[in-house]
Coordinates of C-alpha atoms in Angstrom, one line a residue:
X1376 CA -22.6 -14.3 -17.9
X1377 CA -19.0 -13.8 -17.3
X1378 CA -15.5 -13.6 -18.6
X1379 CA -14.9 -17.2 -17.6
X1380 CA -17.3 -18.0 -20.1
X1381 CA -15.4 -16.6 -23.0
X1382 CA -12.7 -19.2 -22.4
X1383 CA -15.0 -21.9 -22.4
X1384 CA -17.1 -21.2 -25.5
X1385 CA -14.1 -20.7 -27.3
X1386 CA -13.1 -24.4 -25.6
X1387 CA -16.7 -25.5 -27.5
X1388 CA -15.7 -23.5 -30.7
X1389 CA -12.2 -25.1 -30.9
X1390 CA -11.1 -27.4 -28.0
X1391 CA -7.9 -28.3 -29.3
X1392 CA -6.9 -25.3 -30.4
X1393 CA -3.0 -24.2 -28.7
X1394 CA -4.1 -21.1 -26.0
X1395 CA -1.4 -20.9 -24.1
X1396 CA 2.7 -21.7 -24.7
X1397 CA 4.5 -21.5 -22.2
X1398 CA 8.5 -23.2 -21.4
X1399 CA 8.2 -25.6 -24.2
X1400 CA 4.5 -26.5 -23.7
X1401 CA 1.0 -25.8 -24.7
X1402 CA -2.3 -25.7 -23.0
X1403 CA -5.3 -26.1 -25.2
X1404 CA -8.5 -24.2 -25.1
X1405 CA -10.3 -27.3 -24.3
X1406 CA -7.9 -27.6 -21.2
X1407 CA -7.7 -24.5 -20.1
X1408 CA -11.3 -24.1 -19.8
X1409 CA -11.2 -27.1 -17.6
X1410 CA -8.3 -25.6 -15.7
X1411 CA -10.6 -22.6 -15.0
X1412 CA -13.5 -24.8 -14.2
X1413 CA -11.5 -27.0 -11.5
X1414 CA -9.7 -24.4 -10.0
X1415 CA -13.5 -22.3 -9.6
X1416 CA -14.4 -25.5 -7.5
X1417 CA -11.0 -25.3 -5.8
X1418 CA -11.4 -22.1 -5.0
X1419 CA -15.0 -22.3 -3.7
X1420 CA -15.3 -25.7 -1.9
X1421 CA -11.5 -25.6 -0.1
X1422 CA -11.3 -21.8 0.8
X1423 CA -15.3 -20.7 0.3
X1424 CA -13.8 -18.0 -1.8
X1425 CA -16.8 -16.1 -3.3
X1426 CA -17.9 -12.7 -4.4
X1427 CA -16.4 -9.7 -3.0
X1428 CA -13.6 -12.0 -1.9
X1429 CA -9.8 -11.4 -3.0
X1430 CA -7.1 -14.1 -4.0
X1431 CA -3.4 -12.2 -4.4
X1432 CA -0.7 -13.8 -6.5
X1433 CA 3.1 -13.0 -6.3
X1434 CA 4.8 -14.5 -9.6
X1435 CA 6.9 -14.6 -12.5
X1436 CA 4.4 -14.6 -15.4
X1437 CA 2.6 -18.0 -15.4
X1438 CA -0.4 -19.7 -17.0
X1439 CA -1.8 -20.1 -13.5
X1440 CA -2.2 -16.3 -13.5
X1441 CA -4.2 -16.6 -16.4
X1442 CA -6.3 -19.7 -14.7
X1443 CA -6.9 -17.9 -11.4
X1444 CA -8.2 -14.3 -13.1
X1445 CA -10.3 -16.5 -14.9
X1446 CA -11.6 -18.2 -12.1
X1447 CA -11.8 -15.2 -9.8
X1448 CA -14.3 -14.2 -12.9
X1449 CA -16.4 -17.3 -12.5
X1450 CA -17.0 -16.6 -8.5
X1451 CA -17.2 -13.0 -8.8
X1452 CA -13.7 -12.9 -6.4
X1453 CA -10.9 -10.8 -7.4
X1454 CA -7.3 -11.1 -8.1
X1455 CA -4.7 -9.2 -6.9
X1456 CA -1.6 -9.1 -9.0
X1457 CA 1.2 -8.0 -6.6
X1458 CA 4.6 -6.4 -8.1
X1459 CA 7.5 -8.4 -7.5
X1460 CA 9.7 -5.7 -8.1
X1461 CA 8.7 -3.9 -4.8
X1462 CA 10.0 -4.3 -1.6
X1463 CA 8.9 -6.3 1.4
X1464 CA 7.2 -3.3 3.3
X1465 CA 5.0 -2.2 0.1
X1466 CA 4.1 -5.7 -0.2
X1467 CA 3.0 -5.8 3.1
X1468 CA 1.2 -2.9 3.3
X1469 CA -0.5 -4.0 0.3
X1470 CA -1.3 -7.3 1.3
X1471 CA -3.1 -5.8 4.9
X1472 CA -5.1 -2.8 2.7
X1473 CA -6.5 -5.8 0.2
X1474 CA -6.9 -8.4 3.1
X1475 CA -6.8 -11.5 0.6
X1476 CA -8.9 -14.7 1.3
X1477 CA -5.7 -16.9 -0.5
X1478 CA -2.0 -15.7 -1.6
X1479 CA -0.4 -17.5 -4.6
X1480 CA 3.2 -17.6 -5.1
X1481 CA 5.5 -18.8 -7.1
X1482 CA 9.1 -20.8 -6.1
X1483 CA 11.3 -17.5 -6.8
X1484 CA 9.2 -15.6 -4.1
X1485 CA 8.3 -18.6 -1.7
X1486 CA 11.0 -17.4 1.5
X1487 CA 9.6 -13.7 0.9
X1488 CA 5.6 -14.7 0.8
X1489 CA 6.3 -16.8 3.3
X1490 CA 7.1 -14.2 5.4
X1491 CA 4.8 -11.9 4.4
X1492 CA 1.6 -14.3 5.1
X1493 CA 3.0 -15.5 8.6
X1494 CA 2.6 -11.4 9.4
X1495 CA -1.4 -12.1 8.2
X1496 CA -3.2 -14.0 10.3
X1497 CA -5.1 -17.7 8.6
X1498 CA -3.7 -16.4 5.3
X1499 CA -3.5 -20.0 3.3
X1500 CA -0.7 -19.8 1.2
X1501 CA 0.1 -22.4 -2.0
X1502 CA 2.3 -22.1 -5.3
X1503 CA 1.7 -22.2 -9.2
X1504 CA 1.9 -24.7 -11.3
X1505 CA 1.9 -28.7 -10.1
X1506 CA 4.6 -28.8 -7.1
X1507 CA 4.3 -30.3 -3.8
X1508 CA 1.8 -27.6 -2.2
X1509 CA 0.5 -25.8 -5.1
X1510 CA -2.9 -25.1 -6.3
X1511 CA -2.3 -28.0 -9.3
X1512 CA -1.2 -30.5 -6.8
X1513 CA -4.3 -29.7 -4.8
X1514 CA -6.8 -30.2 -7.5
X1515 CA -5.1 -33.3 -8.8
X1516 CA -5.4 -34.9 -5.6
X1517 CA -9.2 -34.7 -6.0
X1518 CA -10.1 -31.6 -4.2
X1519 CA -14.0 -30.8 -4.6
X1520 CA -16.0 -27.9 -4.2
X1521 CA -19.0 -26.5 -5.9
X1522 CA -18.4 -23.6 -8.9
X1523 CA -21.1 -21.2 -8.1
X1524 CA -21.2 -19.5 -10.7
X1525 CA -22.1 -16.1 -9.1
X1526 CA -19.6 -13.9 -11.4
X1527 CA -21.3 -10.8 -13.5
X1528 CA -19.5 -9.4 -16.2
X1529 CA -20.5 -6.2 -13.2
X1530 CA -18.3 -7.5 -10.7
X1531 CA -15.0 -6.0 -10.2
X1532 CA -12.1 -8.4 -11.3
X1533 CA -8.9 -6.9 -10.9
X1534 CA -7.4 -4.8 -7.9
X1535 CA -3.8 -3.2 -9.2
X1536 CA -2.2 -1.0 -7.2
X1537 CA -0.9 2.1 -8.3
X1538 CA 1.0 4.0 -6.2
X1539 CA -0.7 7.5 -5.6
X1540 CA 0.4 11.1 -4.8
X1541 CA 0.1 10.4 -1.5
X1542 CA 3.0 8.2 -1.2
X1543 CA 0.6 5.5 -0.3
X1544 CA -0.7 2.9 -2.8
X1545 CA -4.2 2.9 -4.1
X1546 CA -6.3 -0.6 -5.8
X1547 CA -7.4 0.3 -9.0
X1548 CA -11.1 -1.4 -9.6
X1549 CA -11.5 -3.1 -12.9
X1550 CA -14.9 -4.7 -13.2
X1551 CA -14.6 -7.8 -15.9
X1552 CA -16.7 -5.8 -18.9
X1553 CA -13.6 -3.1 -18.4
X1554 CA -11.7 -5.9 -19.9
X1555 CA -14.2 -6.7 -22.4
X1556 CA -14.7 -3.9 -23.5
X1557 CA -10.6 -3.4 -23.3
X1558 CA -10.7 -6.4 -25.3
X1559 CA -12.7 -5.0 -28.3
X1560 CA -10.5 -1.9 -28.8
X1561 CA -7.4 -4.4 -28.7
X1562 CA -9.2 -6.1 -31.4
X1563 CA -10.0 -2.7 -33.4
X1564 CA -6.5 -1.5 -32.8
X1565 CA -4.5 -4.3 -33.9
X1566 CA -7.0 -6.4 -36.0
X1567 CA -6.9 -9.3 -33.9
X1568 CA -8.2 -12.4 -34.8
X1569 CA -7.9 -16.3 -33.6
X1570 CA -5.5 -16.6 -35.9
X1571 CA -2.9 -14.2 -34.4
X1572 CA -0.4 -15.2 -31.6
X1573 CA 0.7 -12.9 -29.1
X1574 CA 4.5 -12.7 -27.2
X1575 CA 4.0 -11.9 -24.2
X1576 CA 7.1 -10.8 -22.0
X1577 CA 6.1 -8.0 -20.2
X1578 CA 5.0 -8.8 -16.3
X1579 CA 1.7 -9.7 -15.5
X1580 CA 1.0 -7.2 -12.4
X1581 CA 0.8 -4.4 -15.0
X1582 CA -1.8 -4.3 -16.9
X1583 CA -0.2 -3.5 -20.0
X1584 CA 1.2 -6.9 -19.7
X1585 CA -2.2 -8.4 -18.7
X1586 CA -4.8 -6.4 -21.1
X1587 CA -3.1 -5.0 -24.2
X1588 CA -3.1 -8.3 -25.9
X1589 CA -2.9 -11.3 -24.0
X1590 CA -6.5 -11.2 -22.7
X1591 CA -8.1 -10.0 -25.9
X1592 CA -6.1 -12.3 -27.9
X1593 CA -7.2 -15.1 -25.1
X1594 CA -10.9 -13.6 -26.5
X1595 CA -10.1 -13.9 -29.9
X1596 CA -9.2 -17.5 -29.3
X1597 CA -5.5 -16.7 -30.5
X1598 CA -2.7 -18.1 -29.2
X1599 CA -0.5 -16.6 -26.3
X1600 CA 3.5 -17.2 -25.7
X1601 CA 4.0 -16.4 -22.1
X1602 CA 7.5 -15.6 -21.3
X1603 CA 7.9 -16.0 -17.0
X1604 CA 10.4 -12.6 -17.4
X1605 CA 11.7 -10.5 -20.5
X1606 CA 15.2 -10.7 -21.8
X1607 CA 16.1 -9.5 -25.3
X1608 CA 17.8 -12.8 -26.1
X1609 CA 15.6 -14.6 -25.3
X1610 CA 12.7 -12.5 -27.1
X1611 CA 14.7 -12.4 -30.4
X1612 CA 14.6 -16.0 -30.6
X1613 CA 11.2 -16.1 -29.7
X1614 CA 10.3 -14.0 -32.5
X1615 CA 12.4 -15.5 -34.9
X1616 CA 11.4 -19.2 -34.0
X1617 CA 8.1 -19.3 -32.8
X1618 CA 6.6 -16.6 -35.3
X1619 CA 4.4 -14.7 -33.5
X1620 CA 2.4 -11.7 -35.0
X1621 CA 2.1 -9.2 -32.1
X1622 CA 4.2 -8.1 -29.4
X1623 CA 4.0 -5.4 -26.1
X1624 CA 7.5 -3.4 -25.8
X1625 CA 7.5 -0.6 -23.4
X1626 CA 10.3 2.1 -24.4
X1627 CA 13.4 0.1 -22.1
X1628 CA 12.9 -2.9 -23.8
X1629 CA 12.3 -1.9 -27.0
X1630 CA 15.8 -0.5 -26.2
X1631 CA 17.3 -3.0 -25.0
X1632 CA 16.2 -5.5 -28.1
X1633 CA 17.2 -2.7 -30.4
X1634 CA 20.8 -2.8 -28.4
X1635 CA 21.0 -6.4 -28.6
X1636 CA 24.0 -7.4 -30.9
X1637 CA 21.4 -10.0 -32.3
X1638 CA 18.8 -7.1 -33.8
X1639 CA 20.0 -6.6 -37.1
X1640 CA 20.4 -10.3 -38.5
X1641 CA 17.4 -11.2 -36.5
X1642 CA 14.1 -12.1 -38.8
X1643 CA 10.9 -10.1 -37.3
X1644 CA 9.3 -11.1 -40.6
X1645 CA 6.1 -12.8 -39.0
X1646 CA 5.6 -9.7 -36.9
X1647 CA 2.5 -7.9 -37.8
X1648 CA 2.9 -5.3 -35.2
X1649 CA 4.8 -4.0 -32.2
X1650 CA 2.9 -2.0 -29.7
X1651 CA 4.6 0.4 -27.2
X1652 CA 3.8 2.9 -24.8
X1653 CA 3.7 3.7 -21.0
X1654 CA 5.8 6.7 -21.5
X1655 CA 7.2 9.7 -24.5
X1656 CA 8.8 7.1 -26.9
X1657 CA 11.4 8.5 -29.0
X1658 CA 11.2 8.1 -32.6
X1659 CA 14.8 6.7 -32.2
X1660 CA 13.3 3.3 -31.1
X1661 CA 10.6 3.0 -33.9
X1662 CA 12.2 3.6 -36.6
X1663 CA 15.0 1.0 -36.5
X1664 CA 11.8 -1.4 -36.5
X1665 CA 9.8 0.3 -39.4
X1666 CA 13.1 0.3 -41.3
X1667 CA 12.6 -3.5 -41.0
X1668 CA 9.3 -3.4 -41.9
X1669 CA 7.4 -3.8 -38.5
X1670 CA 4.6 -1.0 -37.6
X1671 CA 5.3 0.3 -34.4
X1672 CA 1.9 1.2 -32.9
X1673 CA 1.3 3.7 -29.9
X1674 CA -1.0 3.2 -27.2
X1675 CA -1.9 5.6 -24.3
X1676 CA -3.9 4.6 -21.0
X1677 CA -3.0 3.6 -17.3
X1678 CA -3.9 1.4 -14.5
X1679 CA -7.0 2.8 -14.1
X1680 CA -8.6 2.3 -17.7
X1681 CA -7.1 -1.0 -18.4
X1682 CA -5.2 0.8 -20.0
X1683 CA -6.4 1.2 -23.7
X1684 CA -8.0 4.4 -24.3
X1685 CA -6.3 6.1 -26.9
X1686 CA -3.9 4.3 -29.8
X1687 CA -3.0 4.5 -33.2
X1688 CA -4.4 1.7 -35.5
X1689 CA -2.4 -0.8 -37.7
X1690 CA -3.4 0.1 -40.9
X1691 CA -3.8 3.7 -40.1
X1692 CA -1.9 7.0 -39.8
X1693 CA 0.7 7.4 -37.3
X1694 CA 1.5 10.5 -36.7
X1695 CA 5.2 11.2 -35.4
X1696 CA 5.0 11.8 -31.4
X1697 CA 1.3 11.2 -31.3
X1698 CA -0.2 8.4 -29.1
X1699 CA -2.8 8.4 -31.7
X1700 CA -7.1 8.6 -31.4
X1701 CA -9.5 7.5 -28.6
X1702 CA -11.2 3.9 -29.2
X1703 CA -14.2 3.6 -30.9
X1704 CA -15.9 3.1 -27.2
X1705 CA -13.8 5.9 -25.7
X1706 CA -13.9 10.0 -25.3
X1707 CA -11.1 11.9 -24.6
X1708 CA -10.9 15.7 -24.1
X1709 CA -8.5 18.5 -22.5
X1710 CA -9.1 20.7 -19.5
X1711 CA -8.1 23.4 -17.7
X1712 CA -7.7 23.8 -13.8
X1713 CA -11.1 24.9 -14.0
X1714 CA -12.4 21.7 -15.7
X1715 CA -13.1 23.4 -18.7
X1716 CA -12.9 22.1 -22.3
X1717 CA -9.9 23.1 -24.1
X1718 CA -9.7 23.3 -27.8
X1719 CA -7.4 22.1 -30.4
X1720 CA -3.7 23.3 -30.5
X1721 CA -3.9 24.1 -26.7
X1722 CA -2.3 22.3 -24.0
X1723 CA -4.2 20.5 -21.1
X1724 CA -4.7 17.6 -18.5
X1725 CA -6.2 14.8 -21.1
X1726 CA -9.4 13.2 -19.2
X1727 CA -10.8 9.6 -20.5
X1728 CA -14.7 8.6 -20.2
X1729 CA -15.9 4.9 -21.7
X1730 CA -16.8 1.2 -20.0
X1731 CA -12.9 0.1 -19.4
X1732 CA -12.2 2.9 -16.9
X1733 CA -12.1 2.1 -13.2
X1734 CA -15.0 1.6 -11.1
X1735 CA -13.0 3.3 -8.1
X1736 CA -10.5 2.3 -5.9
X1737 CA -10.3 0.0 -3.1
X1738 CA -12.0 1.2 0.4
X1739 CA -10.9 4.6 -0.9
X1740 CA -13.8 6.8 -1.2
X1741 CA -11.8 10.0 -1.1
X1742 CA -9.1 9.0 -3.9
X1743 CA -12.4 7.9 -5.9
X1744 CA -14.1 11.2 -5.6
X1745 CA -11.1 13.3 -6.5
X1746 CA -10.2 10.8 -9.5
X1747 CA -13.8 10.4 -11.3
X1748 CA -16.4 13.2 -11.9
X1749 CA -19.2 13.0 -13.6
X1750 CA -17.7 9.2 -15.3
X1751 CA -14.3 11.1 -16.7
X1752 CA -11.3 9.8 -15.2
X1753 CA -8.6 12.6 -14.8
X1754 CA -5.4 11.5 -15.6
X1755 CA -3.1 13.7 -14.3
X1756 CA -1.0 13.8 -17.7
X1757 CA -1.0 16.8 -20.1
X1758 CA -1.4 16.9 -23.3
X1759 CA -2.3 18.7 -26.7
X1760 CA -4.4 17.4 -29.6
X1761 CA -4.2 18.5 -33.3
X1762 CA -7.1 19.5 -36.4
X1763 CA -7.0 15.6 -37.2
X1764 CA -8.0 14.5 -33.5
X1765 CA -4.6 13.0 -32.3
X1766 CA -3.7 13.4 -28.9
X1767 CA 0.0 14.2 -27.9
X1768 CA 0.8 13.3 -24.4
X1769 CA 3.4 15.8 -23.1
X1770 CA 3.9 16.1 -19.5
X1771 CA 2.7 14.7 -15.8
X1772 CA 0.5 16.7 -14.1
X1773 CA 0.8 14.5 -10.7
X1774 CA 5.0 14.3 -11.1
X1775 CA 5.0 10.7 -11.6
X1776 CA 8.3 9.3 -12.8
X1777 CA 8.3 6.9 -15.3
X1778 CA 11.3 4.8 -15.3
X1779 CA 11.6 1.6 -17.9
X1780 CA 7.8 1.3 -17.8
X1781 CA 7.4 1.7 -13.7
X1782 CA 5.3 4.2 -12.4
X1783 CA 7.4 5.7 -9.6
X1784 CA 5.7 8.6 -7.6
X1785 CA 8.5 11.3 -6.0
X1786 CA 5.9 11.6 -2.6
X1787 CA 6.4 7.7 -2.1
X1788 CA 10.2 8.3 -1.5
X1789 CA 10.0 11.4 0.0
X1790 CA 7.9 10.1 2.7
X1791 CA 10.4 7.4 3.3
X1792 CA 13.1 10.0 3.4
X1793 CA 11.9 12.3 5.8
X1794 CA 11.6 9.4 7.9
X1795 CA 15.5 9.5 8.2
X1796 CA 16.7 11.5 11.2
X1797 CA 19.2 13.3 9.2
X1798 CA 16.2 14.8 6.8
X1799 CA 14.8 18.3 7.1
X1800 CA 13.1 18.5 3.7
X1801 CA 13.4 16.6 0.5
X1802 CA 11.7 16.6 -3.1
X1803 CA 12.3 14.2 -5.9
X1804 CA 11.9 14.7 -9.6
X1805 CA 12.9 12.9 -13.1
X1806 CA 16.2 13.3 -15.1
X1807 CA 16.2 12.3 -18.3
X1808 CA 18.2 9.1 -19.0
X1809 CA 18.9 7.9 -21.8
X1810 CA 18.3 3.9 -20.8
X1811 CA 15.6 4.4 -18.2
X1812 CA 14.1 7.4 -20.4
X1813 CA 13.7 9.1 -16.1
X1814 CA 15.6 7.9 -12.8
X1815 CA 14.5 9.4 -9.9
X1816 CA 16.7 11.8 -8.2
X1817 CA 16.4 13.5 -4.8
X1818 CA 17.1 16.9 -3.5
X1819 CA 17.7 16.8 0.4
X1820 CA 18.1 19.6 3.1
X1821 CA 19.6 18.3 6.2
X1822 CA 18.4 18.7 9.8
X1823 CA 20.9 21.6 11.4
X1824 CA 23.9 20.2 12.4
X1825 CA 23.0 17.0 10.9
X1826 CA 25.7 15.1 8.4
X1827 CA 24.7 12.4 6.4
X1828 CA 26.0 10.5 3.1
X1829 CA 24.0 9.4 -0.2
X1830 CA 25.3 6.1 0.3
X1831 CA 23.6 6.0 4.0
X1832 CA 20.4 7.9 2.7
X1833 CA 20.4 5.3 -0.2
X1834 CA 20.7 2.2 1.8
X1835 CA 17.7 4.1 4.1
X1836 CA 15.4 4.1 1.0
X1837 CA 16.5 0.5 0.1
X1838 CA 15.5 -1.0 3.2
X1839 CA 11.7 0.3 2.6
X1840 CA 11.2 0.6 -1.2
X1841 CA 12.1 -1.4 -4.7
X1842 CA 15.8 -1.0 -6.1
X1843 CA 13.8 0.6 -9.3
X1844 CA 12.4 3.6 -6.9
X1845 CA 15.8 4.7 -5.4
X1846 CA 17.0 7.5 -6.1
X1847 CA 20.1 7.4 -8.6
X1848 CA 21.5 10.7 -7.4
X1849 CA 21.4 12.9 -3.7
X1850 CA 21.7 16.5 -4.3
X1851 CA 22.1 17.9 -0.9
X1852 CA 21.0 22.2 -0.7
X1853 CA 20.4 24.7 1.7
X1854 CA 16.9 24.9 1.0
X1855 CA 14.1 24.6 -1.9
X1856 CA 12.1 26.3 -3.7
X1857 CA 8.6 27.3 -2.4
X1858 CA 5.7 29.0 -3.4
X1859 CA 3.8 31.2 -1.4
X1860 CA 1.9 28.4 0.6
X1861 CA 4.9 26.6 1.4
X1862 CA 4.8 23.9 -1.4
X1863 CA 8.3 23.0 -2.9
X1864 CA 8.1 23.9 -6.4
X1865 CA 8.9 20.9 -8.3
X1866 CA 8.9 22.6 -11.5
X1867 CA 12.0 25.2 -10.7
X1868 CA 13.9 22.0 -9.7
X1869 CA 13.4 20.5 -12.9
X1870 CA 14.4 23.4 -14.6
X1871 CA 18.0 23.4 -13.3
X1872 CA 18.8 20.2 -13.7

């Protein structure tokens, strides 16, 4: 069995049944089943993509996302969701570490993967939806190929990159019962049933956009509003028009609905839920919403368990400032340096063990050796927990900045940094902000007798990395802080900011 098969019993159980909406139309269950099914054969029988092999896709959110992980599932191939919000060199360096069999792009990316597959060599390239030279137009013209049906629910399904520590970006494993079992905690977290429909605005290529609630609800045989890109007009109207029941927010655009002059005469009344998390989310965005009678549930997680691990539950206590309770088929506990259990009421790096977690990452033996031990993935993050059990995330271990929902690591832009001829040392850390919730911001020493501009070491960063990773401010100083060994101590530049 595997998760293709989902789809299509839920096609048997209900064929007609709406699955997807999307720009003013719907896709069945019945349909998309056979969308899965022909694009399987596609797949197979025009590019002999089978298991092991990897198909990336650079898009707007799309229903053929949907189609292709489904289909990846079927063959036992993988997809590779790439971030469109990153800039041509990380896309490239992430198209030549994951070495894809087929890239998928849609028309607002066509100049930029065109580009990037004419640097890989026989790299077949085709668009979304049913255009001249997409995937659609290929299968409609009578395409054949065999399905084998060699997909496990074992297999790994998803590669997401994460950028690491390391300034280099790592693939993040997900086999397909991570999202099954992903699924089920969705379900117990939310109460989802077929008769629930998801919003979905947030992108694809994370998977809190992916595997919070589209897939599970896609499980559930509910029905799934994709939006290609959020904006909080247009997700006002969604809500007030096509009444869905759940929604993903991450703290920005929770924000930026809550900022919208349309908020408070907008009707959220067939809103069940609205989940947020990614980062700290200030009781200042969730209330306005539980004023108007919407729970606003918390969940905690990252690329590397699907993400759900630990949530609180509609219908259940929510602490203020907690991101709730493991999952009924999750463990969580604190640690010291050491390793070493931590109790209640004491502060440590929060470590997640169940079946949705990571097999590894891609051809990186060393990251997955550091990362998993003894099947607990360490998360970097710190955090406390109370009497009750609820964890309270406080703090990243690893220095990760999290800006409007992006993971941005300080040693990816300090590497590019020190690549400028002007740069002696650098080190880059979060400042609050109060529409981001961090921005980056970078502390430089210059070569001697070097000069140098933040405008020109801005522009420097541009040309390698996404607009979202640049720093917002240069502080230019005589030195940094370092400890004994020579590390720049990242903490006493917080601490004067």
């Amino acid at each position: 069995m595997n998760l293709a098969d989902v789809i299509r019993r839920n096609a048997a159980f209900a064929p007609g049944k709406v699955a997807l909406r999307f720009e003013g139309g719907t896709i069945s269950y019945g349909a998309l089943s056979g969308r899965i099914e022909a694009t399987a054969a596609l797949l197979a029988g025009e590019f002999g993509i089978g298991k092991g092999d990897r198909v990336a896709i650079l898009a707007y959110n799309h229903p053929d996302t949907l189609v292709l992980l489904y289909a990846c599932a079927r063959l036992g191939a993988m997809l590779v969701p790439l971030n469109w919000r990153l800039a041509g060199p990380e896309l490239a360096y992430i198209l030549a570490d994951a070495d894809p069999a087929l890239f998928v792009a849609d028309e607002h990316f066509a100049k930029e993967a065109a580009e990037l597959a004419a640097g890989r060599s026989n790299l077949p390239l085709f668009s979304v939806g049913e255009a001249a030279g997409s995937l659609g137009e290929l299968i409609a013209s009578g395409g054949e190929g065999s399905s084998r049906c060699e997909g496990r629910l074992s297999d790994p399904l998803l590669v997401v990159y994460t950028s690491g520590t390391t300034g280099r970006p790592k693939g993040a494993l997900l086999r397909q019962e991570a999202l099954v079992w992903n699924g089920v905690m969705s379900q117990h977290m939310h109460g989802l049933t077929s008769d629930d429909h998801v919003l979905t605005v947030l992108p694809f290529f994370h998977v809190g956009g992916l595997n919070i609630q589209t897939t599970p609800a896609l499980h559930q045989g509910a029905t799934v509003t994709i939006h290609s890109r959020f904006a909080p007009d247009t997700t006002l109207a969604a809500i007030a028009d096509d009444r869905p029941t759940l929604t993903v927010l991450v703290p920005a655009t929770l924000g930026a609905v809550l900022s919208h002059p349309g908020f408070g005469s907008a009707d959220l009344s067939s809103l069940r839920a609205i989940t947020t998390g990614s980062t700290y989310v200030p009781q200042a965005l969730i209330d306005p919403f539980e004023r108007r009678g919407v729970p606003v549930l918390q969940v905690y997680g990252a690329t590397e368990t699907c993400p759900i691990s630990v949530y609180t539950r509609l219908g259940g206590p929510r602490p203020e400032g907690s991101t709730g309770w493991p999952g009924p088929f999750c463990e969580a506990k604190l640690v010291d340096d050491a390793g070493r259990e931590l109790p209640d009421g004491t502060s440590g790096e929060i470590w997640i063990r169940g079946p949705q977690i990571l097999s590894g990452y891609w051809r990186d033996e060393a990251a997955t050796r550091d990362s998993i031990v003894d099947g607990w993935f360490r998360t970097g993050d710190i955090a406390s927990r109370d009497a009750a059990g609820a964890y309270y995330v406080h703090d990243r271990k690893k220095n990760v900045v999290i800006s409007g929902g992006e993971n941005i690591y300080p040693a990816e832009i300090e590497r590019v940094l020190l690549e400028h001829e002007a740069v002696a040392e650098c080190a880059v850390i979060g400042r609050p902000d109060p529409r981001w919730g961090e921005v980056p911001v970078a502390h430089v020493v210059l070569r001697a007798g070097a000069s140098c501009t933040a405008e020109s070491l801005s522009a420097h960063v541009l040309s390698q990395l996404a607009r979202f990773k640049a720093p917002k401010d240069f502080i230019f100083a005589d030195s940094l802080p370092k400890s004994a060994l020579g590390k720049v101590q990242h903490h006493l530049l917080r601490e004067r900011r």
